[in-house]
Amino acid sequence: MALFTRHPTKTNFIFDEQEALLANPYVRSVADSKSPLHWIDAFHRDFWGLPPERSIGSYRPIPNLVWRALWGVGAREQTPFLHHWVNVLMHGINGALVTVIAMHVTRNRRTAWLSGLAFTACALLTESVSGVVGLADVLGATGALFALYALRWKPWIMFAGVFAGVTFGLFSKESALACVPAIPVFALLTSQLTFPEKPQRWTRALISFAAAALAFVFYVELRRRAFQAPLPAEFSIDANIGKSLPHRAFAGLMRWYGQPGLPRDPLNNPLVSADMPHRVAGALRVYARGLWQLIFPKTLSGDYSSPQEPIPDVLVFPESIVGALAMVLPFPAAIWFGVRAWLRSNKDESIEVGGPYRASVVTLDKARDLAPLVCALCLWVVFFYFPVSNIPVLLPTVRAERFWYFPAIATSMLLGMTLDTLFEETKIRVLYRRFAFAFVIFFFVFQSVAARRHANDYTDDLAFWDATRNAVPRSAKAHLNYSVMKGARGDLEERLVGNGEALRLSPDWPMANVYYGDTLCRLHRSKESIPYYERGFELAYNDVNLIALGLQCLWDEKELAEDKPLRSDLSERAAKFPGSWYDYLIKDMIANGIEHNGVDPKHRPRGYNEGPKE
């Protein structure tokens, strides 16, 4: 609570929270007795409350159920605080689960407390905990942690626990699908720690795999029936005729999985424009930077849009090498240390575990060899990050700190073990022990300060985008959104400056062009705005919101009057895009502009902090 809680009264709806709550017809319908939407419709709507044919790919019913319940008890337009505070409370529960699981597998109380503290205070998780939309990640991780906790139970009770945990995780966040390989691998490599007398490694691994796989199949089949979204054309049978067997197999798997089409915007994810080798290199660079942020979160941001994370110019560079090693090496290491632990467990003598995996300063029982646990945790990081790495499937965004919520479960345990080792290795010399104590204190203070500072960025929308543009100065979206927040508060001159910076960073971005023109227009410099409007309209000739925004201001400034040349000029330009929104809106305004006082109100964009349009 001390690290992540937002101000109860000063906060407002920030970034995606406006779409997830204010514009979510499913969430808001609980307060409307005439609404056709019912509680069960959470399973027929996407994360944003939209029907399948309008979905952008996110299917997470459980967060929607939570938000609807809170909206029903009064957490509405005034403040998102109660919605946000659920994240904080659930994050605390997840930290407690990390502590208990670490205690169970290491049998070391100090390691357990350090692991739980490392997870709870992890500054990189601020976006998930302090942002309302992060509830999906937090609840998804709760399911994954419950499944991990269930590994300590008897086999058939464990089956039920893993199934329940993975099912809950999947209906909270799609990323929980990584539980299918991660949970059984964790069981395989840690069973001798949990059950030293009778590990039953393969039995427990197979049972946990069956439970996780059954939960995954149940999730997919229910979603396929309740939420029949159109599939991307690239996965169709016709699109994969003549391709290699792996390509056809992957496309077939995606057709069964039923993943709705994901938006592909080069501004949010420039890797959509890269070939496969450069895409992988860029993804590995982002992976390496995320690993570094876990340890040293000097800079944290809620956005990494283009050109902040551009396509790399070369394939091999330090960050791509580090990312590749971190993603590949855990697999051979797990095999080596897993086999070694199995061989050692068949011997009668005790072993003394030294180095970074030591759990005690005395000779240990054979079951306390923690090297396989380290491998299991490293594999956990890879399993959960790989699906969101932009390597197997392109995502709507190139990089997001919320992607690290699941991997941080494992990295926190690794940090707990490492920090505990500092105490053990320096126990002989008092000076070194004091140094170790000071280092651990510094580490947690640094993480806590970074988390609190980043949580302060979520005070309100203006603070959020101001902090974001300073943290990632090459993000065009950050500058544009900051300018919009300034404009909403009446500071049009500052809005013009921010618009200009966004346009400089991304000159071909339609929104940057239209918004720059719109700012000039609102400053009553409408003639200067025309070139920017025209370029923006042609770049986004089918974006009804952008075009309607610009046309309305031009109408209000009398630039589209019958005697103005711009009227015929825009008509000629729009005619180059027959059947587009650009063409339709121009014709409709000429025919009905006087009646509607500009653009037809039903086509005007939703206002800032406004609920869903009918």
Coordinates of C-alpha atoms in Angstrom, one line a residue:
M1 CA 0.0 0.0 0.0
A2 CA 2.8 2.4 0.9
L3 CA 4.6 1.8 -2.4
F4 CA 1.8 1.7 -5.0
T5 CA -1.4 3.3 -3.7
R6 CA -2.7 6.3 -5.8
H7 CA -4.2 9.4 -4.2
P8 CA -7.9 8.6 -3.2
T9 CA -9.3 11.8 -4.5
K10 CA -6.9 13.5 -6.8
T11 CA -6.4 10.6 -9.3
N12 CA -8.5 10.3 -12.5
F13 CA -8.8 7.9 -15.4
I14 CA -5.4 7.5 -17.1
F15 CA -4.6 6.2 -20.6
D16 CA -6.2 2.7 -21.1
E17 CA -8.4 3.1 -18.0
Q18 CA -10.7 5.4 -20.1
E19 CA -11.4 2.5 -22.5
A20 CA -11.4 -0.2 -19.9
L21 CA -13.8 1.6 -17.5
L22 CA -15.4 4.8 -18.8
A23 CA -16.0 3.4 -22.4
N24 CA -16.6 -0.2 -21.4
P25 CA -20.3 -0.8 -22.1
Y26 CA -20.3 -4.1 -20.1
V27 CA -18.8 -2.6 -16.9
R28 CA -21.1 0.5 -17.0
S29 CA -24.3 -1.5 -17.8
V30 CA -24.6 -2.7 -14.2
A31 CA -25.9 0.8 -13.3
D32 CA -28.4 0.8 -16.2
S33 CA -31.6 -1.2 -15.6
K34 CA -32.5 -1.0 -19.3
S35 CA -29.1 -2.4 -20.5
P36 CA -29.3 -5.7 -22.4
L37 CA -26.0 -6.8 -20.9
H38 CA -26.0 -9.2 -18.0
W39 CA -23.3 -10.6 -15.7
I40 CA -22.7 -13.7 -17.9
D41 CA -21.9 -11.5 -20.8
A42 CA -18.4 -11.1 -19.4
F43 CA -17.7 -14.3 -21.3
H44 CA -19.2 -13.0 -24.5
R45 CA -17.3 -9.7 -24.5
D46 CA -13.6 -8.8 -24.8
F47 CA -11.5 -7.0 -22.2
W48 CA -12.9 -3.6 -23.4
G49 CA -16.5 -4.8 -23.2
L50 CA -16.7 -5.1 -27.0
P51 CA -18.5 -7.9 -29.0
P52 CA -16.3 -10.4 -30.9
E53 CA -16.6 -8.7 -34.3
R54 CA -15.2 -5.4 -32.8
S55 CA -12.6 -7.0 -30.6
I56 CA -8.9 -6.1 -30.8
G57 CA -7.8 -9.4 -29.3
S58 CA -8.0 -9.3 -25.5
Y59 CA -10.3 -11.8 -23.8
R60 CA -10.2 -11.5 -20.0
P61 CA -13.7 -12.1 -18.3
I62 CA -12.6 -12.1 -14.7
P63 CA -11.3 -8.5 -14.5
N64 CA -14.5 -7.4 -16.2
L65 CA -16.5 -9.1 -13.6
V66 CA -14.5 -7.4 -10.8
W67 CA -14.9 -4.0 -12.4
R68 CA -18.6 -4.4 -13.0
A69 CA -19.1 -5.4 -9.3
L70 CA -17.2 -2.3 -8.2
W71 CA -19.0 -0.1 -10.6
G72 CA -22.3 -1.4 -9.2
V73 CA -21.4 -0.4 -5.6
G74 CA -20.6 3.2 -6.6
A75 CA -17.0 3.2 -8.0
R76 CA -18.0 5.2 -11.1
E77 CA -17.0 8.3 -13.0
Q78 CA -15.7 10.2 -10.0
T79 CA -12.5 8.3 -9.4
P80 CA -10.9 5.0 -10.4
F81 CA -9.4 4.6 -6.9
L82 CA -11.4 1.5 -5.7
H83 CA -10.7 -0.3 -9.1
H84 CA -7.0 0.5 -8.6
W85 CA -6.9 -0.5 -5.0
V86 CA -8.0 -4.1 -5.9
N87 CA -4.7 -4.4 -7.8
V88 CA -2.7 -3.2 -4.7
L89 CA -4.4 -5.7 -2.3
M90 CA -4.1 -8.6 -4.8
H91 CA -0.4 -7.7 -5.3
G92 CA 0.1 -8.0 -1.6
I93 CA -1.5 -11.5 -1.7
N94 CA 0.7 -12.5 -4.5
G95 CA 3.8 -11.3 -2.5
A96 CA 2.6 -13.5 0.4
L97 CA 2.3 -16.5 -2.0
V98 CA 5.8 -15.9 -3.3
T99 CA 7.1 -15.9 0.2
V100 CA 5.3 -19.2 1.2
I101 CA 6.4 -21.0 -2.0
A102 CA 10.0 -19.8 -1.6
M103 CA 9.9 -21.1 2.0
H104 CA 8.6 -24.4 0.9
V105 CA 11.2 -25.1 -1.8
T106 CA 14.3 -23.7 -0.1
R107 CA 13.5 -24.4 3.6
N108 CA 15.2 -21.1 4.3
R109 CA 13.2 -18.5 6.1
R110 CA 15.5 -15.6 5.2
T111 CA 15.5 -16.5 1.5
A112 CA 11.7 -16.7 1.6
W113 CA 11.3 -13.3 3.2
L114 CA 13.8 -11.7 0.8
S115 CA 12.0 -13.3 -2.2
G116 CA 8.6 -12.1 -1.1
L117 CA 10.0 -8.6 -0.4
A118 CA 11.8 -8.5 -3.8
F119 CA 8.5 -9.4 -5.6
T120 CA 6.3 -7.0 -3.5
A121 CA 8.7 -4.0 -3.9
C122 CA 9.7 -4.7 -7.5
A123 CA 9.5 -1.3 -9.2
L124 CA 9.1 -2.8 -12.7
L125 CA 5.7 -4.0 -11.6
T126 CA 4.3 -0.6 -10.9
E127 CA 2.4 -0.3 -14.1
S128 CA 0.5 -3.5 -13.3
V129 CA -0.2 -2.5 -9.7
S130 CA -0.8 1.2 -10.0
G131 CA -2.7 1.0 -13.3
V132 CA -6.2 -0.3 -13.2
V133 CA -5.8 -2.3 -16.5
G134 CA -3.0 -4.2 -14.8
L135 CA -5.6 -6.2 -12.8
A136 CA -5.5 -8.8 -15.6
D137 CA -1.8 -9.4 -14.9
V138 CA -2.2 -9.4 -11.2
L139 CA -5.1 -11.9 -11.1
G140 CA -3.5 -14.0 -13.8
A141 CA -0.4 -14.3 -11.6
T142 CA -2.6 -15.2 -8.6
G143 CA -3.8 -18.2 -10.6
A144 CA -0.3 -19.2 -11.6
L145 CA 0.9 -18.9 -8.0
F146 CA -2.0 -20.9 -6.7
A147 CA -1.0 -23.6 -9.2
L148 CA 2.6 -23.5 -7.9
Y149 CA 1.4 -23.7 -4.3
A150 CA -0.7 -26.8 -5.2
L151 CA 2.5 -28.7 -6.1
R152 CA 3.0 -29.4 -2.4
W153 CA -0.1 -31.4 -2.1
K154 CA -0.8 -35.1 -2.7
P155 CA -1.0 -36.0 -6.5
W156 CA -4.8 -36.0 -7.0
I157 CA -5.4 -33.0 -4.8
M158 CA -2.6 -31.3 -6.7
F159 CA -4.3 -32.1 -10.0
A160 CA -7.4 -30.2 -8.8
G161 CA -5.4 -27.3 -7.5
V162 CA -3.3 -26.9 -10.6
F163 CA -6.4 -27.1 -12.8
A164 CA -8.2 -24.5 -10.7
G165 CA -5.2 -22.1 -10.6
V166 CA -4.4 -22.3 -14.3
T167 CA -8.1 -21.9 -15.2
F168 CA -8.4 -18.8 -13.1
G169 CA -5.2 -17.4 -14.5
L170 CA -6.3 -18.0 -18.1
F171 CA -9.6 -16.3 -17.7
S172 CA -7.8 -13.3 -16.1
K173 CA -4.9 -13.0 -18.7
E174 CA -4.0 -14.9 -21.8
S175 CA -0.3 -15.0 -20.6
A176 CA -1.2 -17.7 -18.1
L177 CA -1.0 -20.2 -21.1
A178 CA 2.7 -20.4 -20.3
C179 CA 1.6 -22.3 -17.1
V180 CA 1.2 -25.4 -19.4
P181 CA 5.0 -26.0 -19.7
A182 CA 6.1 -24.0 -16.7
I183 CA 4.2 -25.7 -13.9
P184 CA 5.2 -29.3 -14.8
V185 CA 8.8 -28.3 -15.4
F186 CA 8.8 -26.7 -12.0
A187 CA 7.4 -29.9 -10.5
L188 CA 9.9 -32.0 -12.3
L189 CA 12.9 -30.0 -11.1
T190 CA 11.8 -29.3 -7.6
S191 CA 10.0 -32.5 -6.4
Q192 CA 13.0 -33.7 -4.5
L193 CA 13.0 -30.5 -2.5
T194 CA 9.3 -30.7 -1.8
F195 CA 9.2 -34.5 -1.2
P196 CA 12.8 -35.6 -0.4
E197 CA 11.8 -39.1 0.7
K198 CA 9.6 -39.9 -2.3
P199 CA 10.0 -37.3 -5.0
Q200 CA 7.9 -39.0 -7.8
R201 CA 9.4 -36.5 -10.2
W202 CA 7.9 -37.8 -13.4
T203 CA 4.6 -38.7 -11.9
R204 CA 4.1 -35.3 -10.4
A205 CA 5.3 -33.6 -13.5
L206 CA 2.9 -35.6 -15.7
I207 CA -0.1 -35.1 -13.4
S208 CA 0.5 -31.3 -13.2
F209 CA 1.0 -31.2 -17.0
A210 CA -2.3 -33.0 -17.5
A211 CA -4.1 -30.6 -15.1
A212 CA -2.6 -27.5 -16.8
A213 CA -3.2 -28.8 -20.3
L214 CA -6.8 -29.7 -19.4
A215 CA -7.4 -26.2 -18.0
F216 CA -6.0 -24.7 -21.2
V217 CA -8.2 -26.9 -23.5
F218 CA -11.2 -26.0 -21.3
Y219 CA -10.4 -22.3 -21.6
V220 CA -9.9 -22.4 -25.4
E221 CA -13.1 -24.5 -26.1
L222 CA -15.2 -22.2 -23.9
R223 CA -13.8 -19.1 -25.5
R224 CA -14.4 -20.6 -29.0
R225 CA -18.0 -21.1 -28.2
A226 CA -18.7 -18.0 -26.2
F227 CA -16.6 -15.5 -28.1
Q228 CA -16.4 -16.3 -31.8
A229 CA -14.1 -13.6 -33.1
P230 CA -12.9 -13.4 -36.7
L231 CA -9.5 -15.0 -37.2
P232 CA -6.6 -13.2 -38.9
A233 CA -6.3 -14.1 -42.6
E234 CA -2.6 -15.1 -42.2
F235 CA -3.7 -18.2 -40.3
S236 CA -6.3 -19.4 -42.8
I237 CA -5.8 -22.7 -44.6
D238 CA -5.6 -20.9 -48.0
A239 CA -2.9 -18.6 -46.8
N240 CA -0.7 -21.5 -45.7
I241 CA -0.9 -23.7 -48.7
G242 CA 2.6 -24.5 -49.9
K243 CA 4.3 -23.4 -46.7
S244 CA 6.6 -25.6 -44.6
L245 CA 5.2 -28.1 -42.2
P246 CA 6.1 -26.0 -39.1
H247 CA 4.3 -23.0 -40.6
R248 CA 1.2 -25.0 -41.4
A249 CA 1.3 -26.7 -37.9
F250 CA 1.5 -23.3 -36.2
A251 CA -1.3 -21.8 -38.3
G252 CA -3.5 -24.9 -37.5
L253 CA -2.8 -24.4 -33.8
M254 CA -3.7 -20.7 -34.0
R255 CA -6.9 -21.6 -35.9
W256 CA -7.8 -23.9 -33.0
Y257 CA -6.8 -21.4 -30.4
G258 CA -9.0 -18.9 -32.0
Q259 CA -6.9 -15.9 -31.2
P260 CA -8.7 -12.8 -32.5
G261 CA -6.8 -10.5 -34.8
L262 CA -4.4 -8.1 -33.0
P263 CA -4.0 -4.5 -34.2
R264 CA -0.7 -3.8 -36.0
D265 CA 0.4 -0.2 -35.7
P266 CA 4.0 0.6 -36.5
L267 CA 3.8 3.5 -34.1
N268 CA 3.1 1.2 -31.1
N269 CA 5.2 -1.7 -32.4
P270 CA 7.7 -0.8 -35.2
L271 CA 8.7 -4.5 -35.4
V272 CA 5.6 -5.1 -37.5
S273 CA 7.6 -3.6 -40.4
A274 CA 10.7 -5.7 -39.8
D275 CA 11.8 -8.9 -41.4
M276 CA 12.1 -11.9 -39.2
P277 CA 15.8 -11.7 -38.3
H278 CA 15.6 -8.0 -37.4
R279 CA 12.3 -8.6 -35.5
V280 CA 14.1 -11.3 -33.4
A281 CA 17.1 -9.0 -32.8
G282 CA 14.8 -6.2 -31.7
A283 CA 12.8 -8.5 -29.4
L284 CA 16.0 -9.8 -27.8
R285 CA 17.1 -6.3 -27.2
V286 CA 13.9 -5.5 -25.4
Y287 CA 14.2 -8.7 -23.4
A288 CA 17.7 -7.8 -22.2
R289 CA 16.6 -4.3 -21.3
G290 CA 13.7 -5.7 -19.3
L291 CA 16.0 -8.0 -17.3
W292 CA 18.2 -5.0 -16.5
Q293 CA 15.2 -3.0 -15.3
L294 CA 14.3 -5.7 -12.9
I295 CA 17.5 -5.2 -11.0
F296 CA 18.2 -1.5 -11.7
P297 CA 14.9 0.3 -12.5
K298 CA 16.4 3.8 -12.9
T299 CA 13.9 4.6 -15.8
L300 CA 10.3 3.4 -15.8
S301 CA 7.7 4.4 -18.3
G302 CA 4.1 3.6 -19.2
D303 CA 4.8 3.8 -22.9
Y304 CA 7.6 2.8 -25.3
S305 CA 6.1 3.8 -28.6
S306 CA 8.1 4.6 -31.8
P307 CA 10.7 5.8 -32.3
Q308 CA 11.7 5.0 -28.8
E309 CA 12.3 1.3 -29.6
P310 CA 13.1 1.3 -33.3
I311 CA 14.0 -1.7 -35.6
P312 CA 17.7 -2.4 -35.0
D313 CA 20.1 -1.5 -37.8
V314 CA 22.2 -4.7 -37.3
L315 CA 21.4 -8.2 -36.1
V316 CA 24.3 -8.8 -33.7
F317 CA 25.0 -6.3 -30.9
P318 CA 25.6 -6.6 -27.1
E319 CA 21.9 -6.4 -26.1
S320 CA 20.8 -9.0 -28.7
I321 CA 23.6 -11.3 -27.6
V322 CA 22.6 -11.0 -23.9
G323 CA 19.0 -11.5 -24.7
A324 CA 19.7 -14.6 -26.8
L325 CA 21.9 -16.1 -24.1
A326 CA 19.3 -15.4 -21.4
M327 CA 16.6 -17.0 -23.4
V328 CA 18.5 -20.1 -24.6
L329 CA 21.0 -21.1 -21.8
P330 CA 18.4 -22.1 -19.2
F331 CA 17.4 -25.1 -21.3
P332 CA 20.7 -27.0 -21.4
A333 CA 21.4 -25.8 -17.8
A334 CA 18.2 -27.3 -16.6
I335 CA 19.0 -30.7 -18.2
W336 CA 22.5 -30.7 -16.8
F337 CA 21.6 -29.8 -13.2
G338 CA 18.4 -31.8 -13.3
V339 CA 20.3 -35.0 -14.2
R340 CA 23.0 -34.2 -11.7
A341 CA 20.5 -33.8 -8.9
W342 CA 18.8 -37.1 -9.9
L343 CA 22.1 -38.9 -9.8
R344 CA 23.0 -37.4 -6.4
S345 CA 19.7 -38.3 -5.0
N346 CA 20.4 -42.0 -5.7
K347 CA 23.5 -41.9 -3.5
D348 CA 23.3 -42.5 0.2
E349 CA 25.8 -39.9 1.4
S350 CA 24.9 -36.3 2.2
I351 CA 26.3 -33.5 0.0
E352 CA 27.5 -30.0 0.9
V353 CA 25.9 -27.5 -1.5
G354 CA 28.3 -24.6 -2.0
G355 CA 28.5 -21.5 -4.2
P356 CA 25.4 -19.5 -5.1
Y357 CA 23.0 -22.3 -4.3
R358 CA 23.8 -22.9 -0.7
A359 CA 20.8 -22.9 1.7
S360 CA 22.9 -23.3 4.9
V361 CA 26.4 -23.0 6.1
V362 CA 26.5 -26.6 7.3
T363 CA 26.5 -29.8 5.4
L364 CA 23.1 -30.3 3.9
D365 CA 20.9 -33.3 3.1
K366 CA 20.9 -34.5 -0.5
A367 CA 17.4 -33.0 -1.1
R368 CA 18.6 -29.5 -0.6
D369 CA 20.6 -29.2 -3.8
L370 CA 19.0 -25.9 -5.1
A371 CA 20.7 -25.8 -8.5
P372 CA 17.6 -27.5 -10.2
L373 CA 15.4 -24.9 -8.5
V374 CA 17.5 -22.1 -10.0
C375 CA 17.1 -23.7 -13.5
A376 CA 13.4 -24.1 -13.0
L377 CA 13.1 -20.4 -12.1
C378 CA 15.2 -19.3 -15.1
L379 CA 13.0 -21.4 -17.4
W380 CA 9.9 -19.9 -15.8
V381 CA 11.1 -16.4 -16.9
V382 CA 11.6 -17.7 -20.5
F383 CA 8.3 -19.6 -20.6
F384 CA 6.3 -16.5 -19.6
Y385 CA 8.2 -13.9 -21.5
F386 CA 8.6 -15.7 -24.8
P387 CA 4.9 -15.5 -25.8
V388 CA 4.9 -11.7 -25.3
S389 CA 8.4 -11.2 -26.8
N390 CA 7.1 -10.4 -30.3
I391 CA 9.1 -13.4 -31.6
P392 CA 6.3 -16.1 -32.1
V393 CA 3.5 -13.6 -32.6
L394 CA 3.5 -9.8 -33.2
L395 CA 1.8 -7.9 -30.4
P396 CA 0.1 -4.5 -30.5
T397 CA 3.1 -3.0 -28.5
V398 CA 6.8 -3.5 -28.8
R399 CA 7.5 -3.3 -25.0
A400 CA 5.5 -3.0 -21.8
E401 CA 6.5 -3.3 -18.2
R402 CA 3.3 -5.2 -17.4
F403 CA 4.7 -8.1 -19.4
W404 CA 7.1 -8.7 -16.5
Y405 CA 4.6 -9.4 -13.8
F406 CA 4.6 -13.2 -14.4
P407 CA 8.4 -13.5 -15.0
A408 CA 9.0 -11.4 -11.8
I409 CA 7.7 -14.3 -9.7
A410 CA 10.8 -16.3 -10.6
T411 CA 13.3 -13.5 -10.7
S412 CA 12.2 -12.4 -7.2
M413 CA 13.0 -15.9 -5.9
L414 CA 16.4 -15.8 -7.7
L415 CA 17.1 -12.4 -6.1
G416 CA 16.1 -13.7 -2.7
M417 CA 18.5 -16.7 -3.0
T418 CA 21.3 -14.4 -4.3
L419 CA 20.9 -11.8 -1.5
D420 CA 20.7 -14.5 1.1
T421 CA 24.0 -15.9 -0.3
L422 CA 25.7 -12.6 0.4
F423 CA 25.0 -13.1 4.1
E424 CA 26.2 -16.7 4.0
E425 CA 29.4 -16.1 2.1
T426 CA 30.4 -13.2 4.3
K427 CA 29.5 -14.7 7.6
I428 CA 33.2 -15.3 8.6
R429 CA 34.2 -11.7 8.3
V430 CA 32.2 -9.1 10.1
L431 CA 33.2 -6.2 7.8
Y432 CA 32.0 -8.1 4.7
R433 CA 28.8 -9.0 6.5
R434 CA 28.1 -5.4 7.3
F435 CA 28.8 -4.6 3.7
A436 CA 26.3 -7.3 2.6
F437 CA 23.7 -6.0 5.0
A438 CA 24.2 -2.4 3.6
F439 CA 23.9 -3.6 0.0
V440 CA 20.7 -5.5 0.7
I441 CA 19.2 -2.4 2.4
F442 CA 20.3 -0.2 -0.5
F443 CA 18.8 -2.6 -3.0
F444 CA 15.4 -2.6 -1.4
V445 CA 15.4 1.2 -0.7
F446 CA 16.3 1.8 -4.4
Q447 CA 13.5 -0.5 -5.6
S448 CA 11.0 1.1 -3.1
V449 CA 11.9 4.7 -4.1
A450 CA 11.6 3.8 -7.8
A451 CA 8.3 2.1 -7.2
R452 CA 6.9 5.0 -5.2
R453 CA 8.1 7.6 -7.8
H454 CA 6.6 5.7 -10.6
A455 CA 3.3 5.2 -8.7
N456 CA 3.2 9.0 -8.3
D457 CA 3.2 9.2 -12.1
Y458 CA -0.3 7.7 -11.9
T459 CA -1.7 10.6 -9.8
D460 CA -3.6 11.9 -12.8
D461 CA -3.5 11.9 -16.6
L462 CA -1.3 15.0 -16.9
A463 CA 1.3 13.8 -14.4
F464 CA 1.3 10.4 -16.2
W465 CA 2.1 11.7 -19.7
D466 CA 4.5 14.4 -18.4
A467 CA 6.5 11.7 -16.6
T468 CA 6.3 9.5 -19.7
R469 CA 7.6 12.1 -22.1
N470 CA 10.5 12.8 -19.8
A471 CA 11.3 9.1 -19.3
V472 CA 11.1 8.2 -23.0
P473 CA 11.8 11.4 -24.9
R474 CA 11.7 9.7 -28.2
S475 CA 8.1 8.4 -27.9
A476 CA 5.9 10.4 -30.2
K477 CA 2.8 9.1 -28.5
A478 CA 4.0 10.4 -25.1
H479 CA 4.5 13.9 -26.4
L480 CA 1.2 13.9 -28.2
N481 CA -0.8 12.7 -25.3
Y482 CA 0.9 15.1 -22.9
S483 CA -0.1 17.9 -25.3
V484 CA -3.7 16.7 -25.3
M485 CA -3.8 16.8 -21.5
K486 CA -2.5 20.3 -21.6
G487 CA -5.1 21.3 -24.2
A488 CA -7.9 19.8 -22.1
R489 CA -6.8 22.2 -19.4
G490 CA -7.0 25.2 -21.8
D491 CA -3.2 25.5 -22.5
L492 CA -3.3 25.5 -26.3
E493 CA 0.1 27.0 -26.7
E494 CA 1.7 24.2 -24.7
R495 CA -0.4 21.8 -26.7
L496 CA 1.0 23.2 -29.9
V497 CA 4.6 22.6 -28.6
G498 CA 3.9 19.0 -27.6
N499 CA 2.1 18.4 -30.9
G500 CA 5.1 19.8 -32.8
E501 CA 7.5 17.5 -31.0
A502 CA 5.3 14.4 -31.8
L503 CA 5.2 15.5 -35.4
R504 CA 8.9 15.9 -35.5
L505 CA 9.5 12.4 -34.1
S506 CA 6.9 10.8 -36.4
P507 CA 6.2 12.9 -39.4
D508 CA 4.1 10.2 -41.1
W509 CA 1.8 9.6 -38.1
P510 CA -1.7 10.6 -39.2
M511 CA -2.7 11.6 -35.6
A512 CA 0.3 13.8 -35.2
N513 CA -0.6 15.7 -38.4
V514 CA -4.3 16.0 -37.6
Y515 CA -3.8 17.0 -34.0
Y516 CA -1.2 19.6 -34.9
G517 CA -3.6 21.1 -37.4
D518 CA -6.4 20.9 -34.8
T519 CA -4.4 22.8 -32.3
L520 CA -3.7 25.6 -34.9
C521 CA -7.4 25.6 -35.7
R522 CA -8.4 26.0 -32.1
L523 CA -5.9 28.8 -31.8
H524 CA -7.9 30.5 -34.6
R525 CA -5.0 30.0 -37.0
S526 CA -7.2 27.8 -39.3
K527 CA -5.4 28.7 -42.6
E528 CA -2.1 27.5 -41.1
S529 CA -3.9 24.2 -40.1
I530 CA -5.1 23.2 -43.5
P531 CA -1.9 21.6 -44.9
Y532 CA -1.6 19.4 -41.7
Y533 CA -5.3 18.4 -41.9
E534 CA -5.0 17.5 -45.6
R535 CA -1.9 15.4 -45.0
G536 CA -3.4 13.7 -42.0
F537 CA -6.7 13.0 -43.7
E538 CA -5.0 11.3 -46.7
L539 CA -2.7 9.2 -44.4
A540 CA -5.8 8.0 -42.4
Y541 CA -8.6 8.2 -45.0
N542 CA -10.6 5.6 -43.1
D543 CA -10.2 6.9 -39.6
V544 CA -13.6 8.4 -38.9
N545 CA -12.6 9.9 -35.5
L546 CA -9.6 11.8 -36.9
I547 CA -11.4 13.1 -39.9
A548 CA -14.5 14.1 -38.0
L549 CA -12.3 16.0 -35.4
G550 CA -10.6 18.1 -38.1
L551 CA -13.7 18.7 -40.2
Q552 CA -15.7 20.0 -37.2
C553 CA -13.1 22.5 -36.3
L554 CA -12.8 23.7 -39.9
W555 CA -16.6 24.1 -40.0
D556 CA -16.6 26.0 -36.7
E557 CA -13.9 28.4 -38.1
K558 CA -16.0 28.9 -41.3
E559 CA -13.4 27.4 -43.5
L560 CA -15.9 25.1 -45.1
A561 CA -18.5 27.7 -46.0
E562 CA -19.9 27.5 -49.6
D563 CA -17.7 30.5 -50.8
K564 CA -14.5 29.0 -49.4
P565 CA -12.1 27.2 -51.8
L566 CA -11.2 24.6 -49.1
R567 CA -14.7 23.1 -49.6
S568 CA -14.1 22.1 -53.2
D569 CA -10.5 21.3 -52.6
L570 CA -11.2 18.7 -49.8
S571 CA -14.0 17.3 -52.0
E572 CA -11.5 16.7 -54.8
R573 CA -9.0 15.2 -52.4
A574 CA -11.6 12.9 -50.8
A575 CA -12.8 11.7 -54.2
K576 CA -9.4 9.9 -54.6
F577 CA -10.5 7.6 -51.8
P578 CA -14.0 6.4 -52.9
G579 CA -15.9 4.5 -50.3
S580 CA -13.8 5.8 -47.5
W581 CA -14.9 7.7 -44.4
Y582 CA -13.0 10.7 -45.8
D583 CA -15.2 10.7 -48.9
Y584 CA -18.4 10.0 -47.0
L585 CA -17.9 12.7 -44.3
I586 CA -17.1 15.4 -46.8
K587 CA -20.2 14.6 -48.9
D588 CA -22.4 14.3 -45.8
M589 CA -21.1 17.6 -44.5
I590 CA -21.8 19.4 -47.8
A591 CA -25.3 18.0 -47.9
N592 CA -26.3 18.2 -44.2
G593 CA -23.7 20.4 -42.6
I594 CA -26.1 23.2 -41.8
E595 CA -28.6 20.8 -40.2
H596 CA -25.9 19.1 -38.1
N597 CA -23.9 22.3 -37.5
G598 CA -20.9 20.4 -39.0
V599 CA -20.2 16.7 -38.8
D600 CA -23.1 14.5 -37.9
P601 CA -23.0 14.1 -34.1
K602 CA -23.1 10.3 -34.3
H603 CA -19.8 10.4 -36.2
R604 CA -17.9 12.8 -33.9
P605 CA -15.2 11.3 -31.7
R606 CA -16.0 10.5 -28.1
G607 CA -15.0 13.4 -25.8
Y608 CA -12.3 13.1 -23.2
N609 CA -13.5 11.4 -20.0
E610 CA -16.7 10.5 -21.8
G611 CA -18.6 7.3 -21.6
P612 CA -19.3 5.0 -24.5
K613 CA -21.2 6.4 -27.5
E614 CA -24.6 4.8 -28.4

